[in-house]
mmCIF file of C-alpha atoms in Angstrom:
data_model
loop_
_atom_site.group_PDB
_atom_site.id
_atom_site.type_symbol
_atom_site.label_atom_id
_atom_site.label_comp_id
_atom_site.label_asym_id
_atom_site.label_seq_id
_atom_site.Cartn_x
_atom_site.Cartn_y
_atom_site.Cartn_z
ATOM 1 C CA UNK A 113 -8.422 6.673 -13.161
ATOM 2 C CA UNK A 114 -5.400 8.083 -11.362
ATOM 3 C CA UNK A 115 -1.985 6.707 -12.230
ATOM 4 C CA UNK A 116 0.992 7.139 -9.902
ATOM 5 C CA UNK A 117 4.471 6.883 -11.371
ATOM 6 C CA UNK A 118 7.649 6.417 -9.390
ATOM 7 C CA UNK A 119 11.162 5.776 -10.606
ATOM 8 C CA UNK A 120 11.486 1.999 -10.739
ATOM 9 C CA UNK A 121 15.273 2.156 -10.715
ATOM 10 C CA UNK A 122 16.889 1.681 -7.320
ATOM 11 C CA UNK A 123 18.508 4.710 -5.761
ATOM 12 C CA UNK A 124 21.984 4.058 -4.380
ATOM 13 C CA UNK A 125 23.234 6.745 -2.073
ATOM 14 C CA UNK A 126 26.111 7.311 0.301
ATOM 15 C CA UNK A 127 25.416 7.584 4.023
ATOM 16 C CA UNK A 128 24.961 11.183 5.095
ATOM 17 C CA UNK A 129 23.711 12.389 1.703
ATOM 18 C CA UNK A 130 20.159 13.407 0.842
ATOM 19 C CA UNK A 131 18.004 10.933 -1.071
ATOM 20 C CA UNK A 132 15.333 12.469 -3.307
ATOM 21 C CA UNK A 133 12.476 10.383 -4.690
ATOM 22 C CA UNK A 134 9.909 11.475 -7.247
ATOM 23 C CA UNK A 135 6.201 10.716 -7.473
ATOM 24 C CA UNK A 136 4.210 11.902 -10.493
ATOM 25 C CA UNK A 137 0.455 11.684 -10.881
ATOM 26 C CA UNK A 138 -1.200 11.742 -14.270
ATOM 27 C CA UNK A 139 -4.806 12.800 -13.986
ATOM 28 C CA UNK A 140 -6.642 14.884 -11.424
ATOM 29 C CA UNK A 141 -4.906 16.702 -8.617
ATOM 30 C CA UNK A 142 -5.496 14.577 -5.521
ATOM 31 C CA UNK A 143 -6.659 16.089 -2.254
ATOM 32 C CA UNK A 144 -3.599 14.535 -0.640
ATOM 33 C CA UNK A 145 -0.653 12.266 -1.235
ATOM 34 C CA UNK A 146 0.818 9.804 1.233
ATOM 35 C CA UNK A 147 4.225 8.196 1.516
ATOM 36 C CA UNK A 148 4.846 4.719 2.909
ATOM 37 C CA UNK A 149 7.942 2.706 3.699
ATOM 38 C CA UNK A 150 8.099 -1.009 2.948
ATOM 39 C CA UNK A 151 10.811 -3.346 4.205
ATOM 40 C CA UNK A 152 11.367 -6.787 2.614
ATOM 41 C CA UNK A 153 8.810 -9.324 3.776
ATOM 42 C CA UNK A 154 6.658 -6.719 5.519
ATOM 43 C CA UNK A 155 3.641 -4.583 4.781
ATOM 44 C CA UNK A 156 3.922 -0.860 3.984
ATOM 45 C CA UNK A 157 4.104 1.548 6.914
ATOM 46 C CA UNK A 158 2.675 5.075 6.725
ATOM 47 C CA UNK A 159 5.190 7.910 6.988
ATOM 48 C CA UNK A 160 3.690 11.226 5.908
ATOM 49 C CA UNK A 161 0.664 12.869 4.360
ATOM 50 C CA UNK A 162 0.737 16.138 2.403
ATOM 51 C CA UNK A 163 -2.415 17.928 1.305
ATOM 52 C CA UNK A 164 -3.019 19.697 -1.998
ATOM 53 C CA UNK A 165 -2.839 23.140 -0.383
ATOM 54 C CA UNK A 166 0.431 22.405 1.441
ATOM 55 C CA UNK A 167 3.719 23.082 -0.247
ATOM 56 C CA UNK A 168 5.928 21.195 2.172
ATOM 57 C CA UNK A 169 5.737 18.853 5.159
ATOM 58 C CA UNK A 170 8.522 17.699 7.458
ATOM 59 C CA UNK A 171 8.920 14.875 9.928
ATOM 60 C CA UNK A 172 12.309 14.435 11.534
ATOM 61 C CA UNK A 173 14.742 13.793 8.627
ATOM 62 C CA UNK A 174 11.942 13.436 6.078
ATOM 63 C CA UNK A 175 10.599 16.217 3.873
ATOM 64 C CA UNK A 176 7.790 16.005 1.325
ATOM 65 C CA UNK A 177 6.725 18.600 -1.229
ATOM 66 C CA UNK A 178 3.609 18.848 -3.398
ATOM 67 C CA UNK A 179 3.708 20.766 -6.693
ATOM 68 C CA UNK A 180 0.304 20.847 -8.400
ATOM 69 C CA UNK A 181 1.743 22.614 -11.445
ATOM 70 C CA UNK A 182 4.241 19.849 -12.115
ATOM 71 C CA UNK A 183 1.801 17.167 -10.849
ATOM 72 C CA UNK A 184 4.573 15.935 -8.652
ATOM 73 C CA UNK A 185 5.604 15.160 -5.085
ATOM 74 C CA UNK A 186 9.204 14.941 -3.961
ATOM 75 C CA UNK A 187 10.280 12.890 -0.945
ATOM 76 C CA UNK A 188 13.592 13.729 0.671
ATOM 77 C CA UNK A 189 15.556 11.767 3.259
ATOM 78 C CA UNK A 190 18.229 14.044 4.688
ATOM 79 C CA UNK A 191 21.389 12.788 6.427
ATOM 80 C CA UNK A 192 20.550 9.313 5.151
ATOM 81 C CA UNK A 193 21.512 6.250 7.184
ATOM 82 C CA UNK A 194 21.836 2.567 6.227
ATOM 83 C CA UNK A 195 18.681 1.946 8.299
ATOM 84 C CA UNK A 196 16.781 4.093 5.765
ATOM 85 C CA UNK A 197 17.316 1.396 3.121
ATOM 86 C CA UNK A 198 13.857 0.250 2.050
ATOM 87 C CA UNK A 199 11.279 0.692 -0.691
ATOM 88 C CA UNK A 200 9.255 3.898 -0.532
ATOM 89 C CA UNK A 201 5.741 4.007 -1.952
ATOM 90 C CA UNK A 202 3.751 7.059 -2.966
ATOM 91 C CA UNK A 203 -0.054 6.870 -2.750
ATOM 92 C CA UNK A 204 -2.769 9.170 -4.032
ATOM 93 C CA UNK A 205 -6.221 9.538 -2.552
ATOM 94 C CA UNK A 206 -8.868 8.113 -4.849
ATOM 95 C CA UNK A 207 -12.656 7.975 -4.822
ATOM 96 C CA UNK A 208 -14.126 7.137 -1.459
ATOM 97 C CA UNK A 209 -11.323 6.417 0.958
ATOM 98 C CA UNK A 210 -9.286 4.338 -1.469
ATOM 99 C CA UNK A 211 -5.626 4.853 -2.275
ATOM 100 C CA UNK A 212 -3.806 4.353 -5.574
ATOM 101 C CA UNK A 213 -0.196 3.298 -5.045
ATOM 102 C CA UNK A 214 2.847 3.826 -7.208
ATOM 103 C CA UNK A 215 5.267 1.011 -7.925
ATOM 104 C CA UNK A 216 7.741 2.217 -5.307
ATOM 105 C CA UNK A 217 11.396 3.197 -5.402
ATOM 106 C CA UNK A 218 14.014 1.109 -3.653
ATOM 107 C CA UNK A 219 16.625 3.086 -1.717
ATOM 108 C CA UNK A 220 19.961 1.608 -0.692
ATOM 109 C CA UNK A 221 22.106 3.683 1.651
ATOM 110 C CA UNK A 222 25.716 2.565 1.708
ATOM 111 C CA UNK A 223 27.881 3.166 4.785
ATOM 112 C CA UNK B 28 -2.588 -3.167 19.925
ATOM 113 C CA UNK B 29 -1.485 -6.195 17.901
ATOM 114 C CA UNK B 30 -1.943 -4.469 14.585
ATOM 115 C CA UNK B 31 -3.555 -6.082 11.562
ATOM 116 C CA UNK B 32 -3.283 -9.854 11.751
ATOM 117 C CA UNK B 33 -3.189 -12.073 8.684
ATOM 118 C CA UNK B 34 -3.071 -15.841 8.332
ATOM 119 C CA UNK B 35 -1.518 -17.877 7.025
ATOM 120 C CA UNK B 36 1.774 -16.106 6.440
ATOM 121 C CA UNK B 37 2.713 -18.515 3.693
ATOM 122 C CA UNK B 38 0.527 -20.755 1.563
ATOM 123 C CA UNK B 39 1.674 -23.201 -1.082
ATOM 124 C CA UNK B 40 -1.051 -24.955 -3.008
ATOM 125 C CA UNK B 41 -1.653 -26.710 -6.265
ATOM 126 C CA UNK B 42 -3.527 -25.296 -9.200
ATOM 127 C CA UNK B 43 -7.252 -25.869 -8.887
ATOM 128 C CA UNK B 44 -7.330 -25.884 -5.093
ATOM 129 C CA UNK B 45 -9.341 -23.469 -2.994
ATOM 130 C CA UNK B 46 -7.362 -20.917 -0.999
ATOM 131 C CA UNK B 47 -8.712 -18.877 1.913
ATOM 132 C CA UNK B 48 -6.799 -15.934 3.332
ATOM 133 C CA UNK B 49 -7.817 -14.424 6.653
ATOM 134 C CA UNK B 50 -7.560 -10.984 8.181
ATOM 135 C CA UNK B 51 -8.294 -9.419 11.554
ATOM 136 C CA UNK B 52 -8.274 -5.607 11.329
ATOM 137 C CA UNK B 53 -7.301 -3.243 14.114
ATOM 138 C CA UNK B 54 -10.112 -2.966 16.622
ATOM 139 C CA UNK B 55 -12.268 0.108 16.038
ATOM 140 C CA UNK B 56 -11.220 0.645 12.441
ATOM 141 C CA UNK B 57 -14.040 1.273 9.965
ATOM 142 C CA UNK B 58 -12.465 0.325 6.651
ATOM 143 C CA UNK B 59 -10.751 -2.834 5.491
ATOM 144 C CA UNK B 60 -8.798 -3.256 2.270
ATOM 145 C CA UNK B 61 -7.443 -6.288 0.415
ATOM 146 C CA UNK B 62 -4.408 -5.746 -1.842
ATOM 147 C CA UNK B 63 -2.268 -7.940 -4.046
ATOM 148 C CA UNK B 64 1.416 -7.150 -4.630
ATOM 149 C CA UNK B 65 3.597 -8.498 -7.433
ATOM 150 C CA UNK B 66 6.843 -7.293 -8.959
ATOM 151 C CA UNK B 67 5.158 -6.650 -12.288
ATOM 152 C CA UNK B 68 2.010 -4.862 -11.138
ATOM 153 C CA UNK B 69 2.955 -3.426 -7.757
ATOM 154 C CA UNK B 70 0.330 -2.986 -5.034
ATOM 155 C CA UNK B 71 -3.188 -3.346 -6.431
ATOM 156 C CA UNK B 72 -6.408 -2.812 -4.522
ATOM 157 C CA UNK B 73 -8.739 -5.783 -4.907
ATOM 158 C CA UNK B 74 -11.703 -4.818 -2.743
ATOM 159 C CA UNK B 75 -12.548 -2.677 0.252
ATOM 160 C CA UNK B 76 -15.221 -2.609 2.923
ATOM 161 C CA UNK B 77 -16.675 0.218 4.993
ATOM 162 C CA UNK B 78 -18.362 -0.912 8.207
ATOM 163 C CA UNK B 79 -18.335 -4.512 6.930
ATOM 164 C CA UNK B 80 -20.107 -3.585 3.668
ATOM 165 C CA UNK B 81 -18.270 -4.125 0.355
ATOM 166 C CA UNK B 82 -17.952 -0.755 -1.348
ATOM 167 C CA UNK B 83 -15.744 -1.313 -4.362
ATOM 168 C CA UNK B 84 -14.739 -4.696 -5.779
ATOM 169 C CA UNK B 85 -13.683 -3.406 -9.197
ATOM 170 C CA UNK B 86 -10.139 -4.618 -8.574
ATOM 171 C CA UNK B 87 -11.127 -8.251 -8.111
ATOM 172 C CA UNK B 88 -9.545 -10.012 -11.096
ATOM 173 C CA UNK B 89 -12.379 -12.384 -11.887
ATOM 174 C CA UNK B 90 -15.145 -14.485 -10.447
ATOM 175 C CA UNK B 91 -12.652 -16.893 -8.945
ATOM 176 C CA UNK B 92 -11.993 -14.267 -6.276
ATOM 177 C CA UNK B 93 -14.470 -13.497 -3.526
ATOM 178 C CA UNK B 94 -14.250 -11.613 -0.227
ATOM 179 C CA UNK B 95 -16.441 -11.443 2.827
ATOM 180 C CA UNK B 96 -16.530 -9.481 6.038
ATOM 181 C CA UNK B 97 -19.077 -11.140 8.318
ATOM 182 C CA UNK B 98 -18.249 -8.856 11.259
ATOM 183 C CA UNK B 99 -16.033 -5.935 12.220
ATOM 184 C CA UNK B 100 -13.158 -8.137 13.350
ATOM 185 C CA UNK B 101 -12.811 -10.653 10.537
ATOM 186 C CA UNK B 102 -12.518 -10.823 6.760
ATOM 187 C CA UNK B 103 -11.649 -13.536 4.258
ATOM 188 C CA UNK B 104 -10.402 -13.517 0.691
ATOM 189 C CA UNK B 105 -11.093 -16.727 -1.186
ATOM 190 C CA UNK B 106 -9.698 -17.927 -4.496
ATOM 191 C CA UNK B 107 -11.462 -20.881 -6.078
ATOM 192 C CA UNK B 108 -10.037 -22.436 -8.157
ATOM 193 C CA UNK B 109 -6.523 -21.078 -7.765
ATOM 194 C CA UNK B 110 -4.166 -20.649 -10.729
ATOM 195 C CA UNK B 111 -0.373 -20.146 -10.926
ATOM 196 C CA UNK B 112 -0.881 -16.508 -11.982
ATOM 197 C CA UNK B 113 -2.519 -15.861 -8.598
ATOM 198 C CA UNK B 114 0.889 -16.275 -6.950
ATOM 199 C CA UNK B 115 1.602 -13.016 -5.123
ATOM 200 C CA UNK B 116 1.712 -11.430 -1.685
ATOM 201 C CA UNK B 117 -1.757 -10.547 -0.430
ATOM 202 C CA UNK B 118 -2.063 -7.737 2.093
ATOM 203 C CA UNK B 119 -4.931 -6.741 4.292
ATOM 204 C CA UNK B 120 -5.059 -3.187 5.629
ATOM 205 C CA UNK B 121 -7.426 -1.242 7.848
ATOM 206 C CA UNK B 122 -8.044 2.412 8.570
ATOM 207 C CA UNK B 123 -10.071 4.607 10.887
ATOM 208 C CA UNK B 124 -12.320 7.442 9.775
ATOM 209 C CA UNK B 125 -11.278 9.295 12.946
ATOM 210 C CA UNK B 126 -7.707 9.735 11.770
ATOM 211 C CA UNK B 127 -6.862 13.063 10.119
ATOM 212 C CA UNK B 128 -4.328 11.287 7.927
ATOM 213 C CA UNK B 129 -6.535 8.505 6.553
ATOM 214 C CA UNK B 130 -3.489 6.274 6.815
ATOM 215 C CA UNK B 131 -3.822 2.574 6.202
ATOM 216 C CA UNK B 132 -2.298 0.033 8.566
ATOM 217 C CA UNK B 133 -1.068 -3.037 6.763
ATOM 218 C CA UNK B 134 -0.758 -6.581 7.967
ATOM 219 C CA UNK B 135 2.376 -8.673 7.353
ATOM 220 C CA UNK B 136 0.874 -10.232 4.225
ATOM 221 C CA UNK B 137 0.269 -13.767 3.004
ATOM 222 C CA UNK B 138 2.714 -15.062 0.418
ATOM 223 C CA UNK B 139 0.725 -17.342 -1.886
ATOM 224 C CA UNK B 140 2.406 -19.765 -4.258
ATOM 225 C CA UNK B 141 0.214 -21.732 -6.645
ATOM 226 C CA UNK B 142 2.047 -24.601 -8.321
#
């Protein structure tokens, strides 16, 4: 079965800088990957989807890439703000319409 | 739309007791998912339904766990008997087959503590 690996260490970053998070998948190349944001005490919220045949996707200050050679997706938050502080989860499509989630990476943006 | 609704938000119970978690998905959504989240294991899929029919329950830990979806607007996850290792946050999520993104909409979760 698919395994999704994210850096479990928190990412501390200064306001205004770009945060870059990594998501690696271990087995088959998924048809798409999704990224979610989770705030403490709340459920994950969908941010972006990138398909296997797309190299890059953007949404406002967010950018996601998909590299099938490296089996990796990168998630960038540009011009980061303290309000971006949260845990970010990567998810891979699985059989049926299931998702397999990574463990998430916590981001802390310091003013 | 109110989003996915879960109840209770918090549940504290003693080992051996029956626990029932409830979920109301977003109206019109076709799929419903139950997840469990812990620090050690992250977000794990327990079971999911398509059009009220259970499709995959391979994530259900053991026979103590059961889930039902009697109609399109209601689902329950039951643990009987509960054990301390069941302590976690349980999320319900729903999705629509009409969405091009196949995104899942999560409820606020139920934090379960089994003493």
